[in-house]
């Protein structure tokens, strides 16, 4: 059975129809995250490491870790994003998988997962996803997470219209508009995509979906239930906003 988050990955224009514009619109720096992961692995005596990048997107952060000497395998539920990541990281093995249903052997020194766990809405899917990530770790391996923090996410979800534009080349432009509101513990996101090309009809698409941020106690409980009893939780790394948590669990 395909989880709701994997279904979103296959349907959301950001991950499918307009996957090629993802890096033009999401420009958070890579180095802080890659440095933080690399430094922790080095301190743990696990560098160079075998890493699974779960929900790899276009492979920007995987490429940063590869540049530091690590071996990285790529996992994503979006075929389009995974294809982009494979081109960016030609040495990496690619795996298309639903993180809630993923069954890989415990072969990795580390698993990294940025942002994706916010797409798991139900308790069942959240527990299943973290359990599948933890199950990929060798004994003593480290799980690195980036998740949305509930209180700060609620404060940011004020319904303000946000607009960004990307130059697609040859005169084509993509205007990405998003509005986020808070409803009963979740973020309700409305996205609109408008593409203009000289001499061609405008192309428009829209997608509405839900995300669920995390509280620190909930996060620690899910990690413990997955066999990870030690977790360090701090502010987000490499993010332009203050609504993220950086988690290192073992």
mmCIF file of C-alpha atoms in Angstrom:
data_model
loop_
_atom_site.group_PDB
_atom_site.id
_atom_site.type_symbol
_atom_site.label_atom_id
_atom_site.label_comp_id
_atom_site.label_asym_id
_atom_site.label_seq_id
_atom_site.Cartn_x
_atom_site.Cartn_y
_atom_site.Cartn_z
ATOM 1 C CA UNK A 1 0.000 0.000 0.000
ATOM 2 C CA UNK A 2 1.395 3.416 -0.956
ATOM 3 C CA UNK A 3 1.552 5.884 1.935
ATOM 4 C CA UNK A 4 -0.015 9.336 1.703
ATOM 5 C CA UNK A 5 3.434 10.957 1.737
ATOM 6 C CA UNK A 6 4.652 8.845 -1.183
ATOM 7 C CA UNK A 7 1.470 9.702 -3.061
ATOM 8 C CA UNK A 8 2.200 13.389 -2.510
ATOM 9 C CA UNK A 9 5.731 12.867 -3.836
ATOM 10 C CA UNK A 10 4.384 11.437 -7.071
ATOM 11 C CA UNK A 11 1.662 14.092 -7.500
ATOM 12 C CA UNK A 12 3.067 17.387 -6.189
ATOM 13 C CA UNK A 13 4.199 19.527 -9.151
ATOM 14 C CA UNK A 14 7.264 20.622 -7.153
ATOM 15 C CA UNK A 15 8.421 16.981 -7.163
ATOM 16 C CA UNK A 16 7.106 15.926 -10.573
ATOM 17 C CA UNK A 17 6.024 18.377 -13.272
ATOM 18 C CA UNK A 18 8.390 21.137 -12.099
ATOM 19 C CA UNK A 19 11.116 19.037 -10.460
ATOM 20 C CA UNK A 20 13.666 20.643 -12.772
ATOM 21 C CA UNK A 21 12.992 24.039 -11.167
ATOM 22 C CA UNK A 22 13.313 22.806 -7.581
ATOM 23 C CA UNK A 23 16.892 24.026 -7.101
ATOM 24 C CA UNK A 24 16.035 27.400 -8.588
ATOM 25 C CA UNK A 25 13.361 27.972 -5.945
ATOM 26 C CA UNK A 26 14.796 26.219 -2.880
ATOM 27 C CA UNK A 27 18.232 27.707 -2.306
ATOM 28 C CA UNK A 28 19.083 26.944 1.325
ATOM 29 C CA UNK A 29 22.868 26.423 1.512
ATOM 30 C CA UNK A 30 24.216 22.869 1.418
ATOM 31 C CA UNK A 31 27.514 23.301 3.277
ATOM 32 C CA UNK A 32 26.164 23.768 6.841
ATOM 33 C CA UNK A 33 24.264 20.461 6.703
ATOM 34 C CA UNK A 34 27.073 18.536 4.995
ATOM 35 C CA UNK A 35 29.604 19.966 7.472
ATOM 36 C CA UNK A 36 27.439 19.081 10.489
ATOM 37 C CA UNK A 37 26.913 15.492 9.328
ATOM 38 C CA UNK A 38 30.560 15.056 8.337
ATOM 39 C CA UNK A 39 31.847 16.452 11.642
ATOM 40 C CA UNK A 40 29.644 14.124 13.701
ATOM 41 C CA UNK A 41 30.651 11.097 11.657
ATOM 42 C CA UNK A 42 34.313 12.029 11.954
ATOM 43 C CA UNK A 43 33.982 12.451 15.703
ATOM 44 C CA UNK A 44 32.328 9.027 15.914
ATOM 45 C CA UNK A 45 35.167 7.423 13.953
ATOM 46 C CA UNK A 46 32.874 6.644 11.009
ATOM 47 C CA UNK A 47 34.423 8.725 8.247
ATOM 48 C CA UNK A 48 34.421 8.002 5.430
ATOM 49 C CA UNK A 49 30.942 6.589 5.958
ATOM 50 C CA UNK A 50 28.360 4.618 4.059
ATOM 51 C CA UNK A 51 25.297 6.906 4.038
ATOM 52 C CA UNK A 52 21.694 6.468 2.929
ATOM 53 C CA UNK A 53 20.134 9.804 1.922
ATOM 54 C CA UNK A 54 16.429 9.136 2.436
ATOM 55 C CA UNK A 55 14.227 11.586 0.572
ATOM 56 C CA UNK A 56 17.252 12.811 -1.365
ATOM 57 C CA UNK A 57 15.399 15.291 -3.586
ATOM 58 C CA UNK A 58 17.645 16.560 -6.352
ATOM 59 C CA UNK A 59 20.775 15.248 -4.617
ATOM 60 C CA UNK A 60 22.278 18.576 -3.546
ATOM 61 C CA UNK A 61 23.051 17.465 -0.004
ATOM 62 C CA UNK A 62 24.151 14.008 -1.088
ATOM 63 C CA UNK A 63 26.634 15.630 -3.465
ATOM 64 C CA UNK A 64 27.982 17.701 -0.578
ATOM 65 C CA UNK A 65 28.591 14.539 1.451
ATOM 66 C CA UNK A 66 30.154 12.716 -1.508
ATOM 67 C CA UNK A 67 32.542 15.646 -1.944
ATOM 68 C CA UNK A 68 33.718 15.006 1.632
ATOM 69 C CA UNK A 69 34.620 11.415 0.779
ATOM 70 C CA UNK A 70 31.497 9.544 1.896
ATOM 71 C CA UNK A 71 29.691 6.885 -0.139
ATOM 72 C CA UNK A 72 26.025 7.790 -0.520
ATOM 73 C CA UNK A 73 23.004 5.838 -1.754
ATOM 74 C CA UNK A 74 19.936 7.810 -2.832
ATOM 75 C CA UNK A 75 16.297 7.090 -1.973
ATOM 76 C CA UNK A 76 13.215 9.045 -2.995
ATOM 77 C CA UNK A 77 9.575 8.334 -3.809
ATOM 78 C CA UNK A 78 9.615 10.800 -6.735
ATOM 79 C CA UNK A 79 10.955 9.317 -9.960
ATOM 80 C CA UNK A 80 11.646 12.804 -11.351
ATOM 81 C CA UNK A 81 13.647 13.991 -8.340
ATOM 82 C CA UNK A 82 15.536 10.713 -8.166
ATOM 83 C CA UNK A 83 16.511 11.061 -11.828
ATOM 84 C CA UNK A 84 17.907 14.540 -11.171
ATOM 85 C CA UNK A 85 19.801 13.270 -8.126
ATOM 86 C CA UNK A 86 21.284 10.386 -10.136
ATOM 87 C CA UNK A 87 22.638 12.801 -12.732
ATOM 88 C CA UNK A 88 24.138 15.000 -10.036
ATOM 89 C CA UNK A 89 25.640 12.036 -8.145
ATOM 90 C CA UNK A 90 26.637 9.498 -10.828
ATOM 91 C CA UNK A 91 28.559 7.335 -8.340
ATOM 92 C CA UNK A 92 25.512 6.834 -6.138
ATOM 93 C CA UNK A 93 23.110 3.907 -6.194
ATOM 94 C CA UNK A 94 19.489 5.029 -6.605
ATOM 95 C CA UNK A 95 16.461 3.397 -4.993
ATOM 96 C CA UNK A 96 12.883 4.488 -5.568
ATOM 97 C CA UNK A 97 10.962 3.689 -2.406
ATOM 98 C CA UNK A 98 8.169 4.737 -0.067
ATOM 99 C CA UNK A 99 9.946 5.548 3.206
ATOM 100 C CA UNK A 100 7.005 4.173 5.196
ATOM 101 C CA UNK A 101 7.363 0.801 3.462
ATOM 102 C CA UNK A 102 11.123 0.708 2.830
ATOM 103 C CA UNK A 103 12.902 -2.515 3.769
ATOM 104 C CA UNK A 104 16.645 -2.221 3.285
ATOM 105 C CA UNK A 105 19.310 -4.186 5.192
ATOM 106 C CA UNK A 106 21.189 -2.579 8.113
ATOM 107 C CA UNK A 107 24.152 -1.660 5.929
ATOM 108 C CA UNK A 108 24.756 2.048 6.633
ATOM 109 C CA UNK A 109 26.900 4.012 9.063
ATOM 110 C CA UNK A 110 24.421 6.863 8.784
ATOM 111 C CA UNK A 111 21.003 7.717 7.416
ATOM 112 C CA UNK A 112 20.123 11.316 6.582
ATOM 113 C CA UNK A 113 16.581 12.578 6.085
ATOM 114 C CA UNK A 114 15.802 16.257 5.541
ATOM 115 C CA UNK A 115 12.245 17.582 5.641
ATOM 116 C CA UNK A 116 10.495 14.430 4.468
ATOM 117 C CA UNK A 117 9.146 13.332 7.846
ATOM 118 C CA UNK A 118 6.880 16.393 7.914
ATOM 119 C CA UNK A 119 4.862 14.790 5.114
ATOM 120 C CA UNK A 120 3.879 11.867 7.345
ATOM 121 C CA UNK A 121 0.517 12.883 8.822
ATOM 122 C CA UNK A 122 -0.694 9.851 10.754
ATOM 123 C CA UNK A 123 0.952 8.357 13.815
ATOM 124 C CA UNK A 124 1.187 5.061 11.940
ATOM 125 C CA UNK A 125 3.101 6.530 8.992
ATOM 126 C CA UNK A 126 5.406 8.565 11.221
ATOM 127 C CA UNK A 127 6.314 5.515 13.290
ATOM 128 C CA UNK A 128 6.731 3.353 10.186
ATOM 129 C CA UNK A 129 9.015 5.877 8.479
ATOM 130 C CA UNK A 130 11.323 6.354 11.466
ATOM 131 C CA UNK A 131 11.394 2.595 12.043
ATOM 132 C CA UNK A 132 12.408 1.995 8.421
ATOM 133 C CA UNK A 133 15.178 4.606 8.649
ATOM 134 C CA UNK A 134 16.492 3.182 11.915
ATOM 135 C CA UNK A 135 16.406 -0.306 10.437
ATOM 136 C CA UNK A 136 18.952 0.700 7.782
ATOM 137 C CA UNK A 137 21.635 1.497 10.376
ATOM 138 C CA UNK A 138 24.536 -0.717 11.329
ATOM 139 C CA UNK A 139 25.024 -1.158 15.090
ATOM 140 C CA UNK A 140 26.123 2.202 16.466
ATOM 141 C CA UNK A 141 25.076 4.052 13.319
ATOM 142 C CA UNK A 142 23.695 7.602 13.377
ATOM 143 C CA UNK A 143 20.355 8.917 12.142
ATOM 144 C CA UNK A 144 20.368 12.591 11.075
ATOM 145 C CA UNK A 145 16.994 14.314 10.750
ATOM 146 C CA UNK A 146 15.694 17.740 9.789
ATOM 147 C CA UNK A 147 12.048 18.248 10.806
ATOM 148 C CA UNK A 148 9.662 21.138 11.297
ATOM 149 C CA UNK A 149 9.132 22.182 14.914
ATOM 150 C CA UNK A 150 5.479 22.583 15.861
ATOM 151 C CA UNK A 151 5.385 25.891 17.763
ATOM 152 C CA UNK A 152 7.550 27.881 15.348
ATOM 153 C CA UNK A 153 5.772 26.325 12.359
ATOM 154 C CA UNK A 154 2.405 27.380 13.768
ATOM 155 C CA UNK A 155 3.654 30.958 14.240
ATOM 156 C CA UNK A 156 4.868 31.129 10.621
ATOM 157 C CA UNK A 157 1.611 29.732 9.182
ATOM 158 C CA UNK A 158 -0.147 33.097 9.075
ATOM 159 C CA UNK A 159 -1.728 32.765 5.623
ATOM 160 C CA UNK A 160 0.642 35.283 4.031
ATOM 161 C CA UNK A 161 1.005 34.806 0.289
ATOM 162 C CA UNK A 162 4.591 34.001 -0.674
ATOM 163 C CA UNK A 163 5.823 34.326 -4.250
ATOM 164 C CA UNK A 164 9.079 33.282 -5.921
ATOM 165 C CA UNK A 165 10.094 33.298 -9.559
ATOM 166 C CA UNK A 166 12.558 31.118 -11.454
ATOM 167 C CA UNK A 167 14.110 31.756 -14.861
ATOM 168 C CA UNK A 168 13.725 28.528 -16.861
ATOM 169 C CA UNK A 169 15.749 29.760 -19.849
ATOM 170 C CA UNK A 170 14.774 30.851 -23.369
ATOM 171 C CA UNK A 171 12.500 33.502 -21.909
ATOM 172 C CA UNK A 172 10.403 31.056 -19.877
ATOM 173 C CA UNK A 173 9.590 31.887 -16.255
ATOM 174 C CA UNK A 174 7.976 29.913 -13.442
ATOM 175 C CA UNK A 175 6.108 31.844 -10.768
ATOM 176 C CA UNK A 176 5.602 29.762 -7.628
ATOM 177 C CA UNK A 177 2.991 31.001 -5.147
ATOM 178 C CA UNK A 178 2.284 29.425 -1.784
ATOM 179 C CA UNK A 179 0.060 30.111 1.213
ATOM 180 C CA UNK A 180 0.297 28.193 4.499
ATOM 181 C CA UNK A 181 -2.266 28.158 7.304
ATOM 182 C CA UNK A 182 -2.572 26.270 10.595
ATOM 183 C CA UNK A 183 -5.463 23.896 11.168
ATOM 184 C CA UNK A 184 -5.852 21.430 14.040
ATOM 185 C CA UNK A 185 -2.172 20.673 14.505
ATOM 186 C CA UNK A 186 -1.280 20.618 10.813
ATOM 187 C CA UNK A 187 0.016 22.961 8.139
ATOM 188 C CA UNK A 188 -2.356 23.374 5.214
ATOM 189 C CA UNK A 189 -0.388 24.365 2.122
ATOM 190 C CA UNK A 190 -1.831 25.805 -1.104
ATOM 191 C CA UNK A 191 0.583 25.954 -4.048
ATOM 192 C CA UNK A 192 0.170 27.453 -7.496
ATOM 193 C CA UNK A 193 2.576 27.208 -10.441
ATOM 194 C CA UNK A 194 2.385 29.549 -13.437
ATOM 195 C CA UNK A 195 4.749 29.091 -16.379
ATOM 196 C CA UNK A 196 4.998 31.702 -19.135
ATOM 197 C CA UNK A 197 6.856 31.106 -22.402
ATOM 198 C CA UNK A 198 7.187 33.503 -25.328
ATOM 199 C CA UNK A 199 4.694 32.611 -28.048
ATOM 200 C CA UNK A 200 3.056 29.810 -26.031
ATOM 201 C CA UNK A 201 -0.063 29.560 -23.855
ATOM 202 C CA UNK A 202 0.482 29.954 -20.120
ATOM 203 C CA UNK A 203 0.806 26.687 -18.200
ATOM 204 C CA UNK A 204 -0.842 26.544 -14.794
ATOM 205 C CA UNK A 205 -0.985 23.924 -12.074
ATOM 206 C CA UNK A 206 -2.007 23.828 -8.446
ATOM 207 C CA UNK A 207 -1.645 21.480 -5.508
ATOM 208 C CA UNK A 208 -2.961 21.547 -1.941
ATOM 209 C CA UNK A 209 -1.565 19.272 0.745
ATOM 210 C CA UNK A 210 -1.009 18.895 4.476
ATOM 211 C CA UNK A 211 2.118 18.654 6.619
ATOM 212 C CA UNK A 212 2.400 17.856 10.312
ATOM 213 C CA UNK A 213 5.257 19.377 12.332
ATOM 214 C CA UNK A 214 6.851 17.632 15.299
ATOM 215 C CA UNK A 215 7.134 18.387 18.999
ATOM 216 C CA UNK A 216 10.388 17.365 20.646
ATOM 217 C CA UNK A 217 8.699 14.923 23.086
ATOM 218 C CA UNK A 218 6.853 13.224 20.220
ATOM 219 C CA UNK A 219 10.049 12.969 18.213
ATOM 220 C CA UNK A 220 11.979 11.437 21.098
ATOM 221 C CA UNK A 221 9.192 8.931 21.754
ATOM 222 C CA UNK A 222 9.096 7.752 18.133
ATOM 223 C CA UNK A 223 12.884 7.429 18.067
ATOM 224 C CA UNK A 224 12.847 5.357 21.278
ATOM 225 C CA UNK A 225 10.142 3.094 19.881
ATOM 226 C CA UNK A 226 12.426 2.522 16.870
ATOM 227 C CA UNK A 227 15.328 1.468 19.080
ATOM 228 C CA UNK A 228 17.172 4.802 19.093
ATOM 229 C CA UNK A 229 17.438 5.756 22.761
ATOM 230 C CA UNK A 230 19.909 8.637 22.511
ATOM 231 C CA UNK A 231 18.888 11.788 20.654
ATOM 232 C CA UNK A 232 20.410 15.255 20.475
ATOM 233 C CA UNK A 233 17.947 17.920 19.338
ATOM 234 C CA UNK A 234 19.016 21.433 18.381
ATOM 235 C CA UNK A 235 18.056 24.243 16.025
ATOM 236 C CA UNK A 236 17.937 23.607 12.288
ATOM 237 C CA UNK A 237 21.166 23.515 10.291
ATOM 238 C CA UNK A 238 21.426 25.233 6.922
ATOM 239 C CA UNK A 239 17.891 26.638 7.068
ATOM 240 C CA UNK A 240 16.881 30.244 6.464
ATOM 241 C CA UNK A 241 13.987 30.090 8.937
ATOM 242 C CA UNK A 242 13.908 29.182 12.629
ATOM 243 C CA UNK A 243 11.152 26.550 12.463
ATOM 244 C CA UNK A 244 13.402 23.484 12.053
ATOM 245 C CA UNK A 245 15.074 20.982 14.334
ATOM 246 C CA UNK A 246 18.355 19.182 13.731
ATOM 247 C CA UNK A 247 18.358 15.713 15.258
ATOM 248 C CA UNK A 248 21.188 13.214 15.717
ATOM 249 C CA UNK A 249 19.971 9.863 17.083
ATOM 250 C CA UNK A 250 21.621 6.565 17.858
#
